[in-house]
Coordinates of C-alpha atoms in Angstrom, one line a residue:
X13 CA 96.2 82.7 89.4
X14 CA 95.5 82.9 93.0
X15 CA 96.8 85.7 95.3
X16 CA 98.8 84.0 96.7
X17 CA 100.9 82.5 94.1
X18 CA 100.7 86.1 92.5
X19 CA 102.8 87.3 95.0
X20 CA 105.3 84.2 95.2
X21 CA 106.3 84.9 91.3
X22 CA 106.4 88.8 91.9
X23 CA 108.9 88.2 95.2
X24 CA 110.6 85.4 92.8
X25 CA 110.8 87.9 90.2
X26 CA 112.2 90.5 92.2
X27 CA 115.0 88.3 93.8
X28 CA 115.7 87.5 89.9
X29 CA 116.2 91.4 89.3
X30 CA 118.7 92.1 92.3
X31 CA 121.0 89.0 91.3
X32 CA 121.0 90.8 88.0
X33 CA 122.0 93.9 89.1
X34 CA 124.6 92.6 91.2
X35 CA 126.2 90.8 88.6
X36 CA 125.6 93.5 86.3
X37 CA 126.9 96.1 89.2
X38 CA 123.5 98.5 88.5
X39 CA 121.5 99.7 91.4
X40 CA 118.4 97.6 92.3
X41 CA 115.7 99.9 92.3
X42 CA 115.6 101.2 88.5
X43 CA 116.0 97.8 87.4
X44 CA 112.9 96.7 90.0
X45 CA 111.0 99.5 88.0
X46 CA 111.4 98.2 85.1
X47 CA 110.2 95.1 85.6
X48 CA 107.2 96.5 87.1
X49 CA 106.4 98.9 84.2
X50 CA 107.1 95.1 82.1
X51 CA 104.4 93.4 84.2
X52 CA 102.2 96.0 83.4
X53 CA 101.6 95.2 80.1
X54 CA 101.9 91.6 80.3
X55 CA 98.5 90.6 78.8
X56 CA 98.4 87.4 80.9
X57 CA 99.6 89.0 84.0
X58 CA 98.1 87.9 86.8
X59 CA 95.1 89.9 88.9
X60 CA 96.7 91.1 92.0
X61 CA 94.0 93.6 94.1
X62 CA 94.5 95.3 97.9
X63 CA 92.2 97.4 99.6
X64 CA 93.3 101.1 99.2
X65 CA 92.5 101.8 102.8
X66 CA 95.0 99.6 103.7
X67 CA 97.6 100.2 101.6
X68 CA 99.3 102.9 102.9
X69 CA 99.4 101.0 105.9
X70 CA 100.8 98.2 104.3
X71 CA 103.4 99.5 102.8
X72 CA 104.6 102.9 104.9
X73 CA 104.4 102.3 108.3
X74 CA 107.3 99.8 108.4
X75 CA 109.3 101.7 105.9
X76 CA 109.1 105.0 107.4
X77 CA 109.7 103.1 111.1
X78 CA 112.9 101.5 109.2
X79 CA 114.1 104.5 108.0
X80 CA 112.8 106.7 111.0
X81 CA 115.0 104.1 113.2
X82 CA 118.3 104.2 111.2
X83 CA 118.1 107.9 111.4
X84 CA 120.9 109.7 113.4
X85 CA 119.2 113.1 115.3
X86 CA 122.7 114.1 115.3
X87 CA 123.8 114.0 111.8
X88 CA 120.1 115.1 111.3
X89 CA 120.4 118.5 113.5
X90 CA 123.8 119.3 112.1
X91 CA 122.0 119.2 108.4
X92 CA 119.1 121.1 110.0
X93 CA 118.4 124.0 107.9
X94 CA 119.5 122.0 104.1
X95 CA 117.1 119.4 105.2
X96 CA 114.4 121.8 106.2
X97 CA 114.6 123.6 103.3
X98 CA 114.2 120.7 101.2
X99 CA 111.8 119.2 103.5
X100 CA 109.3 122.4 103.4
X101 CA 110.3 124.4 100.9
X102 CA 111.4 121.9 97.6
X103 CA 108.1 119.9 98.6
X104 CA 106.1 122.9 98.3
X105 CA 107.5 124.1 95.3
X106 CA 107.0 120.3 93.8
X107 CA 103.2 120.2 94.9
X108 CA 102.4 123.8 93.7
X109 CA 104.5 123.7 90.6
X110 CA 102.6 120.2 89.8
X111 CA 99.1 121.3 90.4
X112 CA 99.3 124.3 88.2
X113 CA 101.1 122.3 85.7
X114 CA 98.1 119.5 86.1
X115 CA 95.6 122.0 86.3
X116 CA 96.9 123.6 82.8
X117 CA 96.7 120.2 81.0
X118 CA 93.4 119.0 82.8
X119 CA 91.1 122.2 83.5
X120 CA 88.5 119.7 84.7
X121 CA 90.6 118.2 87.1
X122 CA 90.0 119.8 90.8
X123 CA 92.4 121.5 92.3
X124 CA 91.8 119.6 95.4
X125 CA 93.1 116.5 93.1
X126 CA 95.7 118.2 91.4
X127 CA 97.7 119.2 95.1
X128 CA 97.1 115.5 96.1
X129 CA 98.7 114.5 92.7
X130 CA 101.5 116.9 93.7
X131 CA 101.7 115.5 97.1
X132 CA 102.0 111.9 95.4
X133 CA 104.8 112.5 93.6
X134 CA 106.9 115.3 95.9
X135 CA 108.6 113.1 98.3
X136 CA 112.0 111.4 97.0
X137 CA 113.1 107.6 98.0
X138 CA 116.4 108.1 100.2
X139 CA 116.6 104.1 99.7
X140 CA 117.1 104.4 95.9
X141 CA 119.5 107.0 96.4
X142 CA 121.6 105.5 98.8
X143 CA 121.6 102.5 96.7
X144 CA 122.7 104.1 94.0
X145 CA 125.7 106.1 95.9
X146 CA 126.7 103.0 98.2
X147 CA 129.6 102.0 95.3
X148 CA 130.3 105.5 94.5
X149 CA 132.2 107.9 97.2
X150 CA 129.8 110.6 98.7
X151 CA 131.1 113.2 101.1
X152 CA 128.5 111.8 104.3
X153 CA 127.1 115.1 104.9
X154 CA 125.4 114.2 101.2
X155 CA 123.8 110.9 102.6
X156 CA 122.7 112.3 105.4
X157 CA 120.8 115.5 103.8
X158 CA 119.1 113.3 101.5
X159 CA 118.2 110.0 103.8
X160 CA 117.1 113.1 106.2
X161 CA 115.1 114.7 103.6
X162 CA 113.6 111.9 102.5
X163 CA 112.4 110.4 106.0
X164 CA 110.7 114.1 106.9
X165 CA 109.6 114.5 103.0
X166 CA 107.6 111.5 103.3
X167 CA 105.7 112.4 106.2
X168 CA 105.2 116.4 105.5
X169 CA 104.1 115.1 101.8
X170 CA 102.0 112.1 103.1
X171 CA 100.4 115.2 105.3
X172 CA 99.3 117.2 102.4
X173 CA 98.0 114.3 100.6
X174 CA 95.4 113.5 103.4
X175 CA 94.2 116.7 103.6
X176 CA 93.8 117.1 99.6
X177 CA 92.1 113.7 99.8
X178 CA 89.2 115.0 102.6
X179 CA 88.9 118.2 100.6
X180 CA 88.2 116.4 97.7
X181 CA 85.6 114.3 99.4
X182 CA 84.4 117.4 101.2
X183 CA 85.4 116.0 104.6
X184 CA 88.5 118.8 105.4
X185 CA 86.9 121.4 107.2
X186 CA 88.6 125.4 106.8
X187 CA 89.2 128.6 108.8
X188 CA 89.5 128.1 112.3
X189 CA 89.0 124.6 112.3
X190 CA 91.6 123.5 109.8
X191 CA 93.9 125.7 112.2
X192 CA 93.2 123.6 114.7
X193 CA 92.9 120.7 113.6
X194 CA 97.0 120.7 112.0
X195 CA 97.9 121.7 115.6
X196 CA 96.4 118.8 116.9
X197 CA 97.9 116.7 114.2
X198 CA 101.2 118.3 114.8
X199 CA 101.6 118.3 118.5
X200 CA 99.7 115.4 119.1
X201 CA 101.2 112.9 116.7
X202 CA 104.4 114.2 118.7
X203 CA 103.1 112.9 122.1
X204 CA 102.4 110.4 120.7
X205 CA 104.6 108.4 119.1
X206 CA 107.3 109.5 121.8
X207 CA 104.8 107.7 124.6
X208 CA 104.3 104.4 122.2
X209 CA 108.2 104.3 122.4
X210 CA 108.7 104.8 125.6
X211 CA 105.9 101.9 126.2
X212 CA 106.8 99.7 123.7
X213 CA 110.3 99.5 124.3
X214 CA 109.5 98.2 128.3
X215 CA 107.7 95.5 127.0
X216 CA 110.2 94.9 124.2
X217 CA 112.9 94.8 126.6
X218 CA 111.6 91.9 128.7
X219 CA 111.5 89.4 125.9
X220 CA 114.5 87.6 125.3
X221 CA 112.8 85.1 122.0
X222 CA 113.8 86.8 118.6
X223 CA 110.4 85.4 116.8
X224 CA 108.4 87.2 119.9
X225 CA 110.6 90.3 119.7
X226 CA 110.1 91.0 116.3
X227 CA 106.6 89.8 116.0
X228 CA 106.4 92.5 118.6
X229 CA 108.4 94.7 116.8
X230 CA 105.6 95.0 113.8
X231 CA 102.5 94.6 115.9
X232 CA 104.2 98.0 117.6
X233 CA 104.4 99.5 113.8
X234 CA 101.1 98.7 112.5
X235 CA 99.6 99.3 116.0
X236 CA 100.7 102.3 115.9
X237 CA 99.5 103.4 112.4
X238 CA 96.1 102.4 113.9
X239 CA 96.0 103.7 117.0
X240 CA 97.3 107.1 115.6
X241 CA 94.4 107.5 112.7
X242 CA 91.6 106.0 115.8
X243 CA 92.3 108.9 117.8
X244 CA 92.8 111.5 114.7
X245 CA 96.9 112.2 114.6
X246 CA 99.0 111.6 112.0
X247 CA 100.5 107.9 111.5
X248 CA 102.9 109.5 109.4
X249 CA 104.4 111.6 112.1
X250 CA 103.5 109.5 114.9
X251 CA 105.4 106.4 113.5
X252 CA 108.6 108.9 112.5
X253 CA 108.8 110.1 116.0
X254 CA 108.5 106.3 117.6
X255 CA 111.1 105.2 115.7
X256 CA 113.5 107.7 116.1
X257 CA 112.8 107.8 119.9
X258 CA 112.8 103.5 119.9
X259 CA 116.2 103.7 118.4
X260 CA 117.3 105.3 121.5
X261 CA 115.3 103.3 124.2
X262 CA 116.3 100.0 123.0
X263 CA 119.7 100.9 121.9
X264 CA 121.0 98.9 125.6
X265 CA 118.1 97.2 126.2
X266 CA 118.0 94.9 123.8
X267 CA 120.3 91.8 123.5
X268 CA 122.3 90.6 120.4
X269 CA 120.1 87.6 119.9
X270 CA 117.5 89.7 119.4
X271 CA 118.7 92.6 117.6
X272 CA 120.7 90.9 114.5
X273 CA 117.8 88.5 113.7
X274 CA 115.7 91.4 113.5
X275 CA 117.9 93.4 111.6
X276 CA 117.7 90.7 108.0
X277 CA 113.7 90.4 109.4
X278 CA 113.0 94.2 108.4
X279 CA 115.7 94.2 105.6
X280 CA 114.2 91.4 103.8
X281 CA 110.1 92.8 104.3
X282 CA 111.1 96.3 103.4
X283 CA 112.5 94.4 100.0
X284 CA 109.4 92.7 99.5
X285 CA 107.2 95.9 100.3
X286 CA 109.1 97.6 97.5
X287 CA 108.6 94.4 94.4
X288 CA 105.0 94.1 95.5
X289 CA 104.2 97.7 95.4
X290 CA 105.7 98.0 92.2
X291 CA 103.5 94.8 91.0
X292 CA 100.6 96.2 92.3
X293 CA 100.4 99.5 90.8
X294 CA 101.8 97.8 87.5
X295 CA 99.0 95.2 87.7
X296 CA 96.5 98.3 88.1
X297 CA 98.4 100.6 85.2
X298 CA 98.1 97.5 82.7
X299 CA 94.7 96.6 82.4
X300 CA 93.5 100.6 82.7
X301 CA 95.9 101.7 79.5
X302 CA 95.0 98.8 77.4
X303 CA 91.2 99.9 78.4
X304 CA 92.1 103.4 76.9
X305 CA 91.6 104.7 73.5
X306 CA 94.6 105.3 70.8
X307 CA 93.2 108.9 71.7
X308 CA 93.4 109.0 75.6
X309 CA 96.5 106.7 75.4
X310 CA 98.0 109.7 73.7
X311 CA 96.5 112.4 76.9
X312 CA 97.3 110.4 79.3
X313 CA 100.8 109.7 77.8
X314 CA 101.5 113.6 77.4
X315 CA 100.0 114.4 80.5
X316 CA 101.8 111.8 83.0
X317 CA 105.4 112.7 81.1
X318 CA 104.7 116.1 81.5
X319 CA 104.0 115.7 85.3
X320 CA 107.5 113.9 85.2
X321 CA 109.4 116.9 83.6
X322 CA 108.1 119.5 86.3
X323 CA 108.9 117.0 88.9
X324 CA 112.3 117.1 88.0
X325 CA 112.7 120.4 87.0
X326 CA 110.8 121.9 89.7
X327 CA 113.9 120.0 92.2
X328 CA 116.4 121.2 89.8
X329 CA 115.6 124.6 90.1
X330 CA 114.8 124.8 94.0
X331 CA 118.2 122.5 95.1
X332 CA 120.5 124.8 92.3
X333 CA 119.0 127.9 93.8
X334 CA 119.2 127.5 97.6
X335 CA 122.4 125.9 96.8
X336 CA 124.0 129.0 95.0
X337 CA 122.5 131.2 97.8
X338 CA 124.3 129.2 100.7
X339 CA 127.2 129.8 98.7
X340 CA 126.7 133.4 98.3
X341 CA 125.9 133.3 101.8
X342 CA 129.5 131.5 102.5
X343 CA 131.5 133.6 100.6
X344 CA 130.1 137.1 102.5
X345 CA 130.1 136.0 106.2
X346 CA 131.7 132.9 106.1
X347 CA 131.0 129.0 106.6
X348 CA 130.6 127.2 109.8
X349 CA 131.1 123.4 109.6
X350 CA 131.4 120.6 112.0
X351 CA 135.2 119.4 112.0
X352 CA 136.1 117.4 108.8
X353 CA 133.2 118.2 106.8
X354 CA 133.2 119.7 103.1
X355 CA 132.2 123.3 102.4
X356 CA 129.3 123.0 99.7
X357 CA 130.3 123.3 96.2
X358 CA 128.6 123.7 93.4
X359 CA 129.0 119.5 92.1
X360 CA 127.2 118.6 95.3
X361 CA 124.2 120.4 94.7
X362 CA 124.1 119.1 91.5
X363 CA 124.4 115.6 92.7
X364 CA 121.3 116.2 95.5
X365 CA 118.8 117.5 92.9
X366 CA 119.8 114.7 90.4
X367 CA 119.2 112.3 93.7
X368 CA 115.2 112.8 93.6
X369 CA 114.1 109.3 92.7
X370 CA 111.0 108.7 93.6
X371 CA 109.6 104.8 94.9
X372 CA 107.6 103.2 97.3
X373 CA 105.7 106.2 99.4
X374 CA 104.9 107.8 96.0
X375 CA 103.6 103.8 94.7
X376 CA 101.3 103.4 97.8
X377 CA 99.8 106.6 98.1
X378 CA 98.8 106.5 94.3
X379 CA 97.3 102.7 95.0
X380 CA 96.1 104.5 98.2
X381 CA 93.4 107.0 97.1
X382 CA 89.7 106.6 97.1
X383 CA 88.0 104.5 94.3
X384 CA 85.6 107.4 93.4
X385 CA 88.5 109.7 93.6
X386 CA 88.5 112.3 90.7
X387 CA 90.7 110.8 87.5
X388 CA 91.9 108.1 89.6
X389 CA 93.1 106.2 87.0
X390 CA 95.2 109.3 85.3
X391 CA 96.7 110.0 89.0
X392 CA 97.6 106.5 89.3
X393 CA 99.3 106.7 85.8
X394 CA 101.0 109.7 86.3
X395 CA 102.6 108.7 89.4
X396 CA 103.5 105.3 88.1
X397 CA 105.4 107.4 85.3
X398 CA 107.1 109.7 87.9
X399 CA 108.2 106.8 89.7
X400 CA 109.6 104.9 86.8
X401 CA 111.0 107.7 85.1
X402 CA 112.5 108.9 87.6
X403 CA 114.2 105.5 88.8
X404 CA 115.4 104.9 85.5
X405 CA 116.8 108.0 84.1
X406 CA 118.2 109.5 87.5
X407 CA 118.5 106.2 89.1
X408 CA 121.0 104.7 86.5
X409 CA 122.5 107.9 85.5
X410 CA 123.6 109.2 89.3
X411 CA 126.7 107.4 89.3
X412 CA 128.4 108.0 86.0
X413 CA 127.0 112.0 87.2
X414 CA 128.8 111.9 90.6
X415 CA 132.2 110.2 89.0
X416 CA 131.8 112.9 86.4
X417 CA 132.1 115.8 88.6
X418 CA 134.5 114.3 90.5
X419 CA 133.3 114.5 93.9
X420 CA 135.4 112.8 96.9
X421 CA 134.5 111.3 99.9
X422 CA 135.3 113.3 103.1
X423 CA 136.4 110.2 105.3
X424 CA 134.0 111.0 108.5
X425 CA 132.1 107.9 108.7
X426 CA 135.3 105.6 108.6
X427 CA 137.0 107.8 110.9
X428 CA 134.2 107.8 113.2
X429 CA 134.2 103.4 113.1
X430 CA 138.1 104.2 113.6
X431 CA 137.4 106.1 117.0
X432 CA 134.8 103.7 118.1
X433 CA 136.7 101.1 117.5
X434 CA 139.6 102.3 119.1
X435 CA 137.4 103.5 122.7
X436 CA 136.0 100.2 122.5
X437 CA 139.5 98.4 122.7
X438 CA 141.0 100.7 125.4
X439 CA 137.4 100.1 127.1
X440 CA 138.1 96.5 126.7
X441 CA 142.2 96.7 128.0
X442 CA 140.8 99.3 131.1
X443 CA 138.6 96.4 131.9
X444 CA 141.2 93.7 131.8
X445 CA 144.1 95.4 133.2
X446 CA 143.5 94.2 137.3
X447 CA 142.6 90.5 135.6
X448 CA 145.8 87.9 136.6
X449 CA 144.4 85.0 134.8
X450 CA 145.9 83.2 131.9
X451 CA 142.7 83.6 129.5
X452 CA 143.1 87.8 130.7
X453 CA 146.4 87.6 129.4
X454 CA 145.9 85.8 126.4
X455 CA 142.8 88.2 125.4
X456 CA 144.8 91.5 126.8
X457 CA 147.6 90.7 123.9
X458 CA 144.7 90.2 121.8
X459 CA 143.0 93.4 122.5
X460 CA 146.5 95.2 123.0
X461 CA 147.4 93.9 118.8
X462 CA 144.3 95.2 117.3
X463 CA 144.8 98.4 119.7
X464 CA 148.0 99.0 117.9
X465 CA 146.7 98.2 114.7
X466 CA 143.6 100.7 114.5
X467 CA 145.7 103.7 116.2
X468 CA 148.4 103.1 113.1
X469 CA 145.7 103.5 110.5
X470 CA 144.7 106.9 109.1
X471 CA 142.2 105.4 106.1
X472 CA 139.1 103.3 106.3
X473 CA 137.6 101.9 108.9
X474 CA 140.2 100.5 110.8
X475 CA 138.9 97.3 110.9
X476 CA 141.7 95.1 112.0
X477 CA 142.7 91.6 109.5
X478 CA 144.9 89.8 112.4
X479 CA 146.8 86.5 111.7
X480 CA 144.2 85.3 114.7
X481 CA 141.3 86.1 112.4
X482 CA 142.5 84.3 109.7
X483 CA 143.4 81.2 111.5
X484 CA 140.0 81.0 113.4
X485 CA 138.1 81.2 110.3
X486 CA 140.2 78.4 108.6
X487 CA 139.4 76.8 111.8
X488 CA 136.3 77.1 111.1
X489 CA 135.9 75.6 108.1
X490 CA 137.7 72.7 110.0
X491 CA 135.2 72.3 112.4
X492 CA 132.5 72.9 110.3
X493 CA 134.1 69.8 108.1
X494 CA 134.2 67.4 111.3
X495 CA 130.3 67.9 112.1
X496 CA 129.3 67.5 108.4
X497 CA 130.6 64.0 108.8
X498 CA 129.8 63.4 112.1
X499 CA 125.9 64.1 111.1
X500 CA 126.6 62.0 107.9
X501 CA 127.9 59.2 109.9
X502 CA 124.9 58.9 112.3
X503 CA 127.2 59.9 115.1
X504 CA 125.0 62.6 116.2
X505 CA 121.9 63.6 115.7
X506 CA 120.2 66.3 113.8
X507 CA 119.4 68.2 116.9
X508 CA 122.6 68.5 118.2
X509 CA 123.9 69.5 114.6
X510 CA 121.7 72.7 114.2
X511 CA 122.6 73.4 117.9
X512 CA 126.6 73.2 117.3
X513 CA 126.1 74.5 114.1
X514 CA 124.3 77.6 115.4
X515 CA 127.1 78.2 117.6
X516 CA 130.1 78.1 114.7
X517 CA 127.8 80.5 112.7
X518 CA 127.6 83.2 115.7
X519 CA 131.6 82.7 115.5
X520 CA 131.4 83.4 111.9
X521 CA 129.6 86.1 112.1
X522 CA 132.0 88.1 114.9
X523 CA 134.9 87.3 111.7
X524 CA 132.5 88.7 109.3
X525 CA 133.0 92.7 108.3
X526 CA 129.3 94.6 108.6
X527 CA 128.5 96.9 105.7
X528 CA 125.6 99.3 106.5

């Protein structure tokens, strides 16, 4: 089978999956590694190959840019020191506790390969957990400590990984030089990536086409990636840092036309990224265990579930112990909280080391390493099981965990909506109030209802369901009914019906509520 029908059966595959798991209400993710661990040992599974050097490429740079730009740097400096800790601390735990533990089992394993194997397999997917919580109530401060953790786990992990990776090709030089060297990677990958937004978004905000926009929009993310490892930063940082800062620079810069097509553009590749990652590294584990002795089945098999078990214990431990700590801490001099916020107890600690599914980073730095890399194949395997294991047992068992604790949700992102909702329809009446018109009345009354309406309500999001809503979208359907047979008739042409039907969509849209 030819590549590229390969990868229209995996992406028809995957779509397959997440209409299951809707229907069957079960996150994606653990059911997407599932069917790659399947594909794995399809015998007639098809041969699927991608150069390892670009791989990581491939596959992080617009992740980490996705997540990098849906990242708030005020949520994220509120959760400072829980996400640092977890950042640093639980990924150096997780890297030395699996290299000794990799070591151990493989004594002729380098310990060079053993830290990158730990680096592999340390950094968590936020998108799995987030998946996973987004039909079971979180307090937000939750969400935000692990989508935070993850987007800086990924790139301090990443970071370790290509420095194991020179040392084991003798490339990583030490002393002085590796001092320097980190600062360099460090400060300069800062520079960096803040400069490439700055520069991006002026070009960015001169083009008004969606398709050149976001064409733009991933020639800045790869571009970067390149441009960072050309003059020797690190991509991982450097594309972190541009998106967070891009998020900012375009936030009024760039139009509506532009923004919401991109939006579903970078939802729908960072969907695909994830079913042909887990594909590819299926399609590599397959054919290497059925190559494998009853014998080494058996070692690798021991050694990639025991991997798995320190991975998860090694979180369990760290989270459970800084956690009772902080409360300690708390209990001696005190907590201090931004308004509305939860005090940490002892369920949601529980709920964040549970959360440590691992996914795509952990997929693509595996594919990623060096063909003459030392045990490739039993890296490759382990982190394949990590991954898997980890989605599945975790992933599927977070919810029934977090109902089970009871845990509530503190109310601070729909309360938030509710404020910005409310400053934008006092902006809105502020604006109209010197207007005499008839069409400034008829939208001030508009304006002045759903005013009203979100100032009365004290739950959710205060999105307002007006009799005007409802009418315009049976409208709508009205109009939408009338150009149908219009187009059948021959009255018009097609032309003109993608035009006007363009137009009743954007109307649609504005009635439709947005779920983040």
């Amino acid at each position: 089978m030819h590549a590229f029908e390969a990868i229209l059966a995996v992406l028809a595959i995957a779509v397959i999956i997440s209409a299951g798991a809707q229907r069957l209400r079960l996150p994606y993710p653990p059911l997407l590694a599932v069917g790659g661990a399947a594909l794995a040992f399809f015998p007639w599974a098809p041969e699927l190959r991608l150069d390892p050097d670009l791989a990581l490429a491939l596959f992080i740079a617009p992740v980490l840019l996705d997540a990098a730009y849906d990242s708030s740097p005020r949520d994220l400096k509120r959760n400072a020191l829980p996400i640092a800790f977890l950042t640093l601390a639980a990924v150096g735990v997780t890297v030395v506790a699996v290299a000794f533990a990799a070591r151990w089992l493989r004594p002729d394993l380098p310990w060079a390969a053993a830290i990158a194997l730990g680096a592999i397999v340390a950094p968590p997917d936020a998108a799995a957990a987030t998946s996973v919580l987004k039909a079971t109530p979180v307090p937000q401060r939750l969400r935000t400590i692990l989508e935070g953790e993850s987007l800086f786990n990924d790139a301090s992990s990443l970071l370790i990984y290509r420095f194991a990776v020179a040392a084991v090709g003798g490339g990583l030089a030490w002393g002085w030089p590796l001092v320097a060297t980190m600062a360099w990677t460090l400060l300069g990958s800062l520079a960096f990536g803040v400069v490439a937004a700055a520069l991006l978004g002026r070009v960015t905000s001169r083009v008004r086409e969606a398709p050149t926009a976001i064409l733009l929009q991933f020639i800045g993310a790869f571009g970067v990636w390149i441009a960072a490892e050309k003059i020797g930063v690190s991509p991982i940082i450097a594309i972190v840092v541009f998106g967070m800062v891009a998020a900012r620079v375009s936030a009024r810069r760039v139009e509506a036309t532009v923004r919401a097509p991109s939006y579903a553009v970078w939802e729908t590749v960072v969907f695909g990224l994830n079913a042909v990652a887990f594909a590819l590294v299926g399609l590599q584990v397959g054919p290497l265990w059925r190559e494998l002795s009853a014998g080494e089945q058996e070692r690798y098999a021991v050694f990639a579930l025991a991997i798995l078990a320190v991975v998860v214990i090694a979180r369990l431990v760290w989270v459970m112990t800084y956690h009772f700590v902080v409360q300690a801490k708390n209990r001696w001099f005190g907590a201090v909280l931004p308004t509305g916020e939860q005090s940490p107890e002892a369920q949601h600690g529980l709920i964040v080391a549970w959360a440590g599914m691992r996914g795509l980073v952990s997929l693509a730095a595996a594919y990623a390493l060096p063909a003459a890399f030392p045990n490739r194949d039993l890296v490759q395997l382990s982190a394949f099981v990590v991954v898997m294991g980890t989605l599945v047992v975790q992933g599927l068992t977070l919810g029934p965990l977090v109902r089970l604790v009871k845990t509530r949700d503190d109310d601070i992102l729909p309360s938030e909506i509710r404020t910005a909702r409310r400053a934008i329809a006092e902006a809105a009446l502020a604006d109209l109030a010197p207007r005499r018109s008839a069409a400034a009345k008829r939208l001030r009354a508009d304006y002045t209802e759903r005013l009203a309406h979100v100032t009365a309500e004290t739950q959710g999001d205060g999105r307002a369901e007006l009799e005007i809503d409802r009418l315009t979208a049976e409208v709508l359907v009205a109009k939408r009914d009338a150009l149908s047979r219009l187009r059948t008739n021959g009255e018009i042409s097609d032309m003109a019906y993608f035009q006007i039907e363009e137009e009743l969509d954007r109307h649609d849209l504005a009635l439709t509520p947005v779920v983040r």
